[in-house]
Amino acid sequence: QVQLVESGGGVVQPGDSLRLSCAASGFAFGLYAMSWYRQRPGEGLEWVSSINKFQTTTTYADSVKDRFTISRDNAEDTLYLQMNDLKPEDTAVYYCVKLTGWSTVSNFDSRGLGTQVTVSS
C-alpha cells in the first residue's frame, strides 16, 4: 500500500525559505518518478515540479522556476522540495505525488495528505 507523508510546511514571511519532505513507503520508491502538486485556497490541484527516477530530469512550473528545487534520496525513500524566495501566492497545501512510471511524463498515481505552507507578512 502506497504511503506518502509530507512534512516541513509552516507559516513564513515573503522572501523566506522552506524545505518540504515526503517520506515514501509501500512501493519501490527508486523505480518511480515523483512530483509535487499544490492546491491554493478555493482552487484545484496545480502541478509544481517533477523528478524522474534517475534524478537526471527535473521539471518545474513557470511560477516556481528558479525559486524551487526538487530532489530525492532513493536510499532513504524521501522526496524533497526546497522553496526559496517564497511569495504570498505560494500559499497552498503541498502534496507529494507518486507517478505511474519512471519518467516525468508519467501519469498521476497517488498522493499524500499534504502539508500547509502559508506565506504572509
Tab-separated table of N, CA and C in Angstrom:
chain	number	residue	atom	x	y	z
A	1	GLN	N	0.842	-1.187	0.000
A	1	GLN	CA	0.000	0.000	0.000
A	1	GLN	C	0.882	1.244	0.000
A	2	VAL	N	0.659	2.105	-0.982
A	2	VAL	CA	1.440	3.326	-1.102
A	2	VAL	C	1.125	4.267	0.053
A	3	GLN	N	2.176	4.733	0.722
A	3	GLN	CA	2.021	5.764	1.743
A	3	GLN	C	2.997	6.884	1.453
A	4	LEU	N	2.486	8.106	1.457
A	4	LEU	CA	3.285	9.297	1.229
A	4	LEU	C	2.965	10.276	2.341
A	5	VAL	N	3.976	10.650	3.119
A	5	VAL	CA	3.760	11.517	4.276
A	5	VAL	C	4.612	12.770	4.128
A	6	GLU	N	3.925	13.888	3.895
A	6	GLU	CA	4.616	15.169	3.728
A	6	GLU	C	4.872	15.840	5.073
A	7	SER	N	5.935	16.631	5.137
A	7	SER	CA	6.240	17.408	6.335
A	7	SER	C	7.056	18.624	5.928
A	8	GLY	N	7.199	19.565	6.857
A	8	GLY	CA	8.053	20.715	6.620
A	8	GLY	C	7.321	22.010	6.330
A	9	GLY	N	6.000	21.945	6.217
A	9	GLY	CA	5.253	23.168	5.976
A	9	GLY	C	5.231	24.071	7.190
A	10	GLY	N	4.706	25.279	7.003
A	10	GLY	CA	4.613	26.207	8.119
A	10	GLY	C	4.209	27.584	7.654
A	11	VAL	N	4.288	28.542	8.574
A	11	VAL	CA	3.969	29.935	8.289
A	11	VAL	C	5.272	30.718	8.203
A	12	VAL	N	5.495	31.354	7.075
A	12	VAL	CA	6.729	32.116	6.859
A	12	VAL	C	6.392	33.463	6.254
A	13	GLN	N	7.388	34.335	6.215
A	13	GLN	CA	7.214	35.657	5.618
A	13	GLN	C	7.695	35.642	4.174
A	14	PRO	N	7.215	36.568	3.374
A	14	PRO	CA	7.710	36.673	1.993
A	14	PRO	C	9.236	36.778	1.966
A	15	GLY	N	9.836	36.026	1.032
A	15	GLY	CA	11.291	36.018	0.921
A	15	GLY	C	11.963	34.914	1.703
A	16	ASP	N	11.232	34.279	2.598
A	16	ASP	CA	11.786	33.181	3.396
A	16	ASP	C	11.894	31.892	2.580
A	17	SER	N	12.494	30.896	3.204
A	17	SER	CA	12.661	29.582	2.578
A	17	SER	C	12.039	28.498	3.445
A	18	LEU	N	11.641	27.421	2.794
A	18	LEU	CA	11.167	26.219	3.475
A	18	LEU	C	11.650	25.012	2.686
A	19	ARG	N	11.836	23.896	3.395
A	19	ARG	CA	12.157	22.641	2.734
A	19	ARG	C	11.098	21.614	3.116
A	20	LEU	N	10.371	21.165	2.107
A	20	LEU	CA	9.374	20.127	2.320
A	20	LEU	C	10.013	18.756	2.124
A	21	SER	N	9.535	17.792	2.887
A	21	SER	CA	9.973	16.406	2.750
A	21	SER	C	8.766	15.514	2.550
A	22	CYS	N	9.005	14.391	1.904
A	22	CYS	CA	7.950	13.390	1.713
A	22	CYS	C	8.566	12.018	1.956
A	23	ALA	N	8.120	11.353	3.005
A	23	ALA	CA	8.583	10.005	3.315
A	23	ALA	C	7.678	9.009	2.611
A	24	ALA	N	8.262	8.183	1.760
A	24	ALA	CA	7.506	7.213	0.961
A	24	ALA	C	7.691	5.805	1.498
A	25	SER	N	6.638	5.016	1.408
A	25	SER	CA	6.719	3.614	1.793
A	25	SER	C	5.635	2.830	1.059
A	26	GLY	N	5.788	1.499	1.069
A	26	GLY	CA	4.782	0.639	0.460
A	26	GLY	C	4.988	0.384	-1.026
A	27	PHE	N	6.046	0.920	-1.601
A	27	PHE	CA	6.365	0.667	-3.008
A	27	PHE	C	7.863	0.895	-3.214
A	28	ALA	N	8.349	0.489	-4.379
A	28	ALA	CA	9.775	0.637	-4.697
A	28	ALA	C	10.040	2.068	-5.146
A	29	PHE	N	10.282	2.934	-4.182
A	29	PHE	CA	10.415	4.379	-4.434
A	29	PHE	C	11.383	4.688	-5.569
A	30	GLY	N	12.513	4.023	-5.588
A	30	GLY	CA	13.552	4.328	-6.566
A	30	GLY	C	13.188	4.013	-8.001
A	31	LEU	N	12.083	3.324	-8.220
A	31	LEU	CA	11.682	2.944	-9.577
A	31	LEU	C	10.697	3.914	-10.213
A	32	TYR	N	10.251	4.896	-9.449
A	32	TYR	CA	9.183	5.762	-9.937
A	32	TYR	C	9.570	7.239	-9.934
A	33	ALA	N	9.082	7.941	-10.938
A	33	ALA	CA	9.154	9.391	-10.914
A	33	ALA	C	8.201	9.914	-9.849
A	34	MET	N	8.519	11.098	-9.329
A	34	MET	CA	7.711	11.715	-8.284
A	34	MET	C	7.459	13.176	-8.617
A	35	SER	N	6.413	13.710	-8.039
A	35	SER	CA	6.055	15.100	-8.284
A	35	SER	C	5.612	15.779	-6.996
A	36	TRP	N	5.599	17.088	-7.052
A	36	TRP	CA	4.928	17.919	-6.056
A	36	TRP	C	3.795	18.643	-6.769
A	37	TYR	N	2.645	18.656	-6.133
A	37	TYR	CA	1.499	19.435	-6.562
A	37	TYR	C	1.115	20.350	-5.405
A	38	ARG	N	0.316	21.365	-5.704
A	38	ARG	CA	-0.201	22.220	-4.642
A	38	ARG	C	-1.640	22.600	-4.950
A	39	GLN	N	-2.336	22.978	-3.886
A	39	GLN	CA	-3.713	23.437	-4.028
A	39	GLN	C	-3.887	24.702	-3.227
A	40	ARG	N	-4.079	25.798	-3.934
A	40	ARG	CA	-4.320	27.086	-3.286
A	40	ARG	C	-5.751	27.116	-2.775
A	41	PRO	N	-6.055	27.958	-1.794
A	41	PRO	CA	-7.421	28.047	-1.267
A	41	PRO	C	-8.429	28.312	-2.376
A	42	GLY	N	-9.453	27.482	-2.462
A	42	GLY	CA	-10.515	27.675	-3.432
A	42	GLY	C	-10.174	27.289	-4.856
A	43	GLU	N	-8.994	26.680	-5.064
A	43	GLU	CA	-8.598	26.320	-6.418
A	43	GLU	C	-8.356	24.815	-6.534
A	44	GLY	N	-8.127	24.338	-7.748
A	44	GLY	CA	-7.848	22.935	-7.984
A	44	GLY	C	-6.372	22.610	-7.807
A	45	LEU	N	-6.039	21.344	-8.011
A	45	LEU	CA	-4.653	20.915	-7.902
A	45	LEU	C	-3.813	21.517	-9.019
A	46	GLU	N	-2.630	21.984	-8.661
A	46	GLU	CA	-1.711	22.595	-9.622
A	46	GLU	C	-0.381	21.858	-9.561
A	47	TRP	N	0.110	21.428	-10.685
A	47	TRP	CA	1.421	20.781	-10.743
A	47	TRP	C	2.514	21.798	-10.447
A	48	VAL	N	3.495	21.390	-9.649
A	48	VAL	CA	4.599	22.270	-9.266
A	48	VAL	C	5.918	21.807	-9.889
A	49	SER	N	6.237	20.521	-9.711
A	49	SER	CA	7.544	20.044	-10.149
A	49	SER	C	7.544	18.525	-10.205
A	50	SER	N	8.439	17.971	-11.039
A	50	SER	CA	8.590	16.523	-11.140
A	50	SER	C	10.062	16.151	-11.259
A	51	ILE	N	10.380	14.916	-10.882
A	51	ILE	CA	11.742	14.396	-10.990
A	51	ILE	C	11.668	12.934	-11.405
A	52	ASN	N	12.532	12.528	-12.335
A	52	ASN	CA	12.490	11.138	-12.764
A	52	ASN	C	13.247	10.244	-11.781
A	53	LYS	N	13.169	8.935	-12.015
A	53	LYS	CA	13.739	8.011	-11.027
A	53	LYS	C	15.253	8.103	-10.966
A	54	PHE	N	15.866	8.534	-12.081
A	54	PHE	CA	17.328	8.621	-12.128
A	54	PHE	C	17.853	9.931	-11.552
A	55	GLN	N	16.953	10.861	-11.265
A	55	GLN	CA	17.319	12.201	-10.815
A	55	GLN	C	18.039	12.986	-11.898
A	56	THR	N	17.904	12.567	-13.142
A	56	THR	CA	18.571	13.260	-14.242
A	56	THR	C	17.683	14.287	-14.913
A	57	THR	N	16.390	14.209	-14.692
A	57	THR	CA	15.457	15.152	-15.298
A	57	THR	C	14.560	15.737	-14.212
A	58	THR	N	14.538	17.064	-14.148
A	58	THR	CA	13.616	17.772	-13.258
A	58	THR	C	12.865	18.805	-14.083
A	59	THR	N	11.599	18.985	-13.775
A	59	THR	CA	10.785	19.950	-14.488
A	59	THR	C	10.025	20.796	-13.465
A	60	TYR	N	9.737	22.051	-13.868
A	60	TYR	CA	9.109	22.996	-12.956
A	60	TYR	C	8.025	23.813	-13.659
A	61	ALA	N	7.004	24.167	-12.905
A	61	ALA	CA	6.038	25.132	-13.387
A	61	ALA	C	6.728	26.493	-13.506
A	62	ASP	N	6.305	27.281	-14.465
A	62	ASP	CA	6.929	28.603	-14.663
A	62	ASP	C	6.855	29.453	-13.401
A	63	SER	N	5.786	29.286	-12.638
A	63	SER	CA	5.577	30.123	-11.458
A	63	SER	C	6.599	29.871	-10.350
A	64	VAL	N	7.282	28.718	-10.391
A	64	VAL	CA	8.239	28.398	-9.324
A	64	VAL	C	9.656	28.198	-9.843
A	65	LYS	N	9.821	28.234	-11.152
A	65	LYS	CA	11.156	28.018	-11.743
A	65	LYS	C	12.147	29.029	-11.187
A	66	ASP	N	13.335	28.574	-10.912
A	66	ASP	CA	14.434	29.394	-10.367
A	66	ASP	C	14.253	29.730	-8.896
A	67	ARG	N	13.149	29.304	-8.283
A	67	ARG	CA	12.962	29.509	-6.844
A	67	ARG	C	12.862	28.185	-6.088
A	68	PHE	N	12.282	27.186	-6.713
A	68	PHE	CA	12.088	25.881	-6.079
A	68	PHE	C	13.048	24.863	-6.699
A	69	THR	N	13.472	23.903	-5.882
A	69	THR	CA	14.320	22.813	-6.354
A	69	THR	C	13.802	21.486	-5.818
A	70	ILE	N	13.505	20.571	-6.732
A	70	ILE	CA	13.061	19.236	-6.345
A	70	ILE	C	14.274	18.311	-6.310
A	71	SER	N	14.271	17.392	-5.365
A	71	SER	CA	15.346	16.411	-5.271
A	71	SER	C	14.814	15.166	-4.581
A	72	ARG	N	15.612	14.113	-4.592
A	72	ARG	CA	15.177	12.877	-3.965
A	72	ARG	C	16.384	12.119	-3.447
A	73	ASP	N	16.146	11.319	-2.416
A	73	ASP	CA	17.163	10.423	-1.875
A	73	ASP	C	16.593	9.011	-1.988
A	74	ASN	N	17.008	8.292	-3.013
A	74	ASN	CA	16.447	6.963	-3.237
A	74	ASN	C	16.874	5.968	-2.159
A	75	ALA	N	17.989	6.226	-1.507
A	75	ALA	CA	18.426	5.342	-0.419
A	75	ALA	C	17.538	5.501	0.812
A	76	GLU	N	16.969	6.685	0.972
A	76	GLU	CA	16.125	6.987	2.138
A	76	GLU	C	14.639	7.044	1.788
A	77	ASP	N	14.294	6.756	0.526
A	77	ASP	CA	12.885	6.788	0.090
A	77	ASP	C	12.221	8.122	0.433
A	78	THR	N	12.912	9.199	0.130
A	78	THR	CA	12.427	10.528	0.509
A	78	THR	C	12.519	11.489	-0.665
A	79	LEU	N	11.483	12.282	-0.822
A	79	LEU	CA	11.400	13.334	-1.833
A	79	LEU	C	11.463	14.683	-1.124
A	80	TYR	N	12.102	15.642	-1.748
A	80	TYR	CA	12.240	16.967	-1.155
A	80	TYR	C	11.785	18.055	-2.121
A	81	LEU	N	11.420	19.198	-1.540
A	81	LEU	CA	11.177	20.401	-2.317
A	81	LEU	C	11.752	21.569	-1.534
A	82	GLN	N	12.843	22.119	-2.032
A	82	GLN	CA	13.443	23.307	-1.443
A	82	GLN	C	12.775	24.521	-2.070
A	83	MET	N	12.182	25.347	-1.227
A	83	MET	CA	11.440	26.511	-1.712
A	83	MET	C	12.110	27.771	-1.179
A	84	ASN	N	12.622	28.579	-2.097
A	84	ASN	CA	13.286	29.829	-1.739
A	84	ASN	C	12.479	31.016	-2.224
A	85	ASP	N	12.755	32.181	-1.635
A	85	ASP	CA	12.097	33.428	-2.048
A	85	ASP	C	10.578	33.235	-2.135
A	86	LEU	N	10.007	32.723	-1.075
A	86	LEU	CA	8.577	32.420	-1.078
A	86	LEU	C	7.741	33.688	-1.201
A	87	LYS	N	6.630	33.565	-1.911
A	87	LYS	CA	5.715	34.679	-2.174
A	87	LYS	C	4.347	34.342	-1.600
A	88	PRO	N	3.528	35.349	-1.332
A	88	PRO	CA	2.180	35.056	-0.813
A	88	PRO	C	1.399	34.119	-1.713
A	89	GLU	N	1.614	34.198	-3.022
A	89	GLU	CA	0.886	33.317	-3.946
A	89	GLU	C	1.352	31.869	-3.885
A	90	ASP	N	2.404	31.590	-3.131
A	90	ASP	CA	2.825	30.207	-2.910
A	90	ASP	C	2.029	29.548	-1.782
A	91	THR	N	1.201	30.321	-1.098
A	91	THR	CA	0.374	29.760	-0.034
A	91	THR	C	-0.544	28.681	-0.594
A	92	ALA	N	-0.435	27.486	-0.040
A	92	ALA	CA	-1.188	26.338	-0.559
A	92	ALA	C	-0.923	25.125	0.319
A	93	VAL	N	-1.711	24.092	0.099
A	93	VAL	CA	-1.374	22.773	0.627
A	93	VAL	C	-0.528	22.072	-0.430
A	94	TYR	N	0.620	21.569	-0.034
A	94	TYR	CA	1.549	20.926	-0.955
A	94	TYR	C	1.465	19.412	-0.794
A	95	TYR	N	1.338	18.734	-1.928
A	95	TYR	CA	1.163	17.291	-1.941
A	95	TYR	C	2.320	16.599	-2.647
A	96	CYS	N	2.771	15.513	-2.074
A	96	CYS	CA	3.733	14.616	-2.684
A	96	CYS	C	2.945	13.607	-3.523
A	97	VAL	N	3.391	13.404	-4.753
A	97	VAL	CA	2.644	12.561	-5.680
A	97	VAL	C	3.545	11.502	-6.298
A	98	LYS	N	3.099	10.275	-6.262
A	98	LYS	CA	3.771	9.185	-6.966
A	98	LYS	C	3.220	9.114	-8.383
A	99	LEU	N	4.098	9.016	-9.351
A	99	LEU	CA	3.662	8.846	-10.740
A	99	LEU	C	3.625	7.358	-11.100
A	100	THR	N	3.065	7.068	-12.276
A	100	THR	CA	2.851	5.668	-12.653
A	100	THR	C	4.067	5.016	-13.277
A	101	GLY	N	5.071	5.806	-13.658
A	101	GLY	CA	6.243	5.256	-14.317
A	101	GLY	C	7.521	5.939	-13.882
A	102	TRP	N	8.605	5.715	-14.592
A	102	TRP	CA	9.910	6.241	-14.178
A	102	TRP	C	10.188	7.642	-14.691
A	103	SER	N	9.464	8.084	-15.724
A	103	SER	CA	9.788	9.375	-16.319
A	103	SER	C	8.841	10.462	-15.830
A	104	THR	N	9.258	11.701	-16.034
A	104	THR	CA	8.456	12.829	-15.568
A	104	THR	C	7.169	13.020	-16.353
A	105	VAL	N	7.029	12.327	-17.469
A	105	VAL	CA	5.777	12.443	-18.235
A	105	VAL	C	4.794	11.330	-17.891
A	106	SER	N	5.101	10.569	-16.859
A	106	SER	CA	4.175	9.537	-16.399
A	106	SER	C	2.944	10.190	-15.765
A	107	ASN	N	1.925	9.377	-15.574
A	107	ASN	CA	0.666	9.905	-15.054
A	107	ASN	C	0.632	9.927	-13.526
A	108	PHE	N	-0.278	10.729	-13.027
A	108	PHE	CA	-0.556	10.847	-11.596
A	108	PHE	C	-1.051	9.501	-11.077
A	109	ASP	N	-0.497	9.053	-9.949
A	109	ASP	CA	-0.925	7.771	-9.379
A	109	ASP	C	-1.602	7.975	-8.027
A	110	SER	N	-0.843	8.436	-7.052
A	110	SER	CA	-1.434	8.620	-5.728
A	110	SER	C	-0.702	9.754	-5.005
A	111	ARG	N	-1.345	10.299	-4.000
A	111	ARG	CA	-0.770	11.436	-3.283
A	111	ARG	C	-0.897	11.244	-1.782
A	112	GLY	N	-0.158	12.067	-1.040
A	112	GLY	CA	-0.264	12.072	0.403
A	112	GLY	C	-1.371	13.004	0.869
A	113	LEU	N	-1.394	13.266	2.169
A	113	LEU	CA	-2.420	14.127	2.757
A	113	LEU	C	-2.058	15.601	2.688
A	114	GLY	N	-0.805	15.899	2.405
A	114	GLY	CA	-0.401	17.275	2.203
A	114	GLY	C	0.161	17.960	3.430
A	115	THR	N	0.868	19.076	3.182
A	115	THR	CA	1.396	19.921	4.250
A	115	THR	C	1.120	21.372	3.877
A	116	GLN	N	0.660	22.144	4.846
A	116	GLN	CA	0.246	23.524	4.589
A	116	GLN	C	1.447	24.457	4.603
A	117	VAL	N	1.530	25.289	3.577
A	117	VAL	CA	2.520	26.358	3.513
A	117	VAL	C	1.767	27.676	3.433
A	118	THR	N	2.050	28.572	4.372
A	118	THR	CA	1.415	29.883	4.393
A	118	THR	C	2.495	30.947	4.376
A	119	VAL	N	2.405	31.831	3.373
A	119	VAL	CA	3.371	32.910	3.229
A	119	VAL	C	2.634	34.225	3.453
A	120	SER	N	2.967	34.882	4.542
A	120	SER	CA	2.229	36.092	4.901
A	120	SER	C	3.122	37.010	5.729
A	121	SER	N	2.956	38.317	5.492
A	121	SER	CA	3.686	39.289	6.287
A	121	SER	C	2.856	39.726	7.495
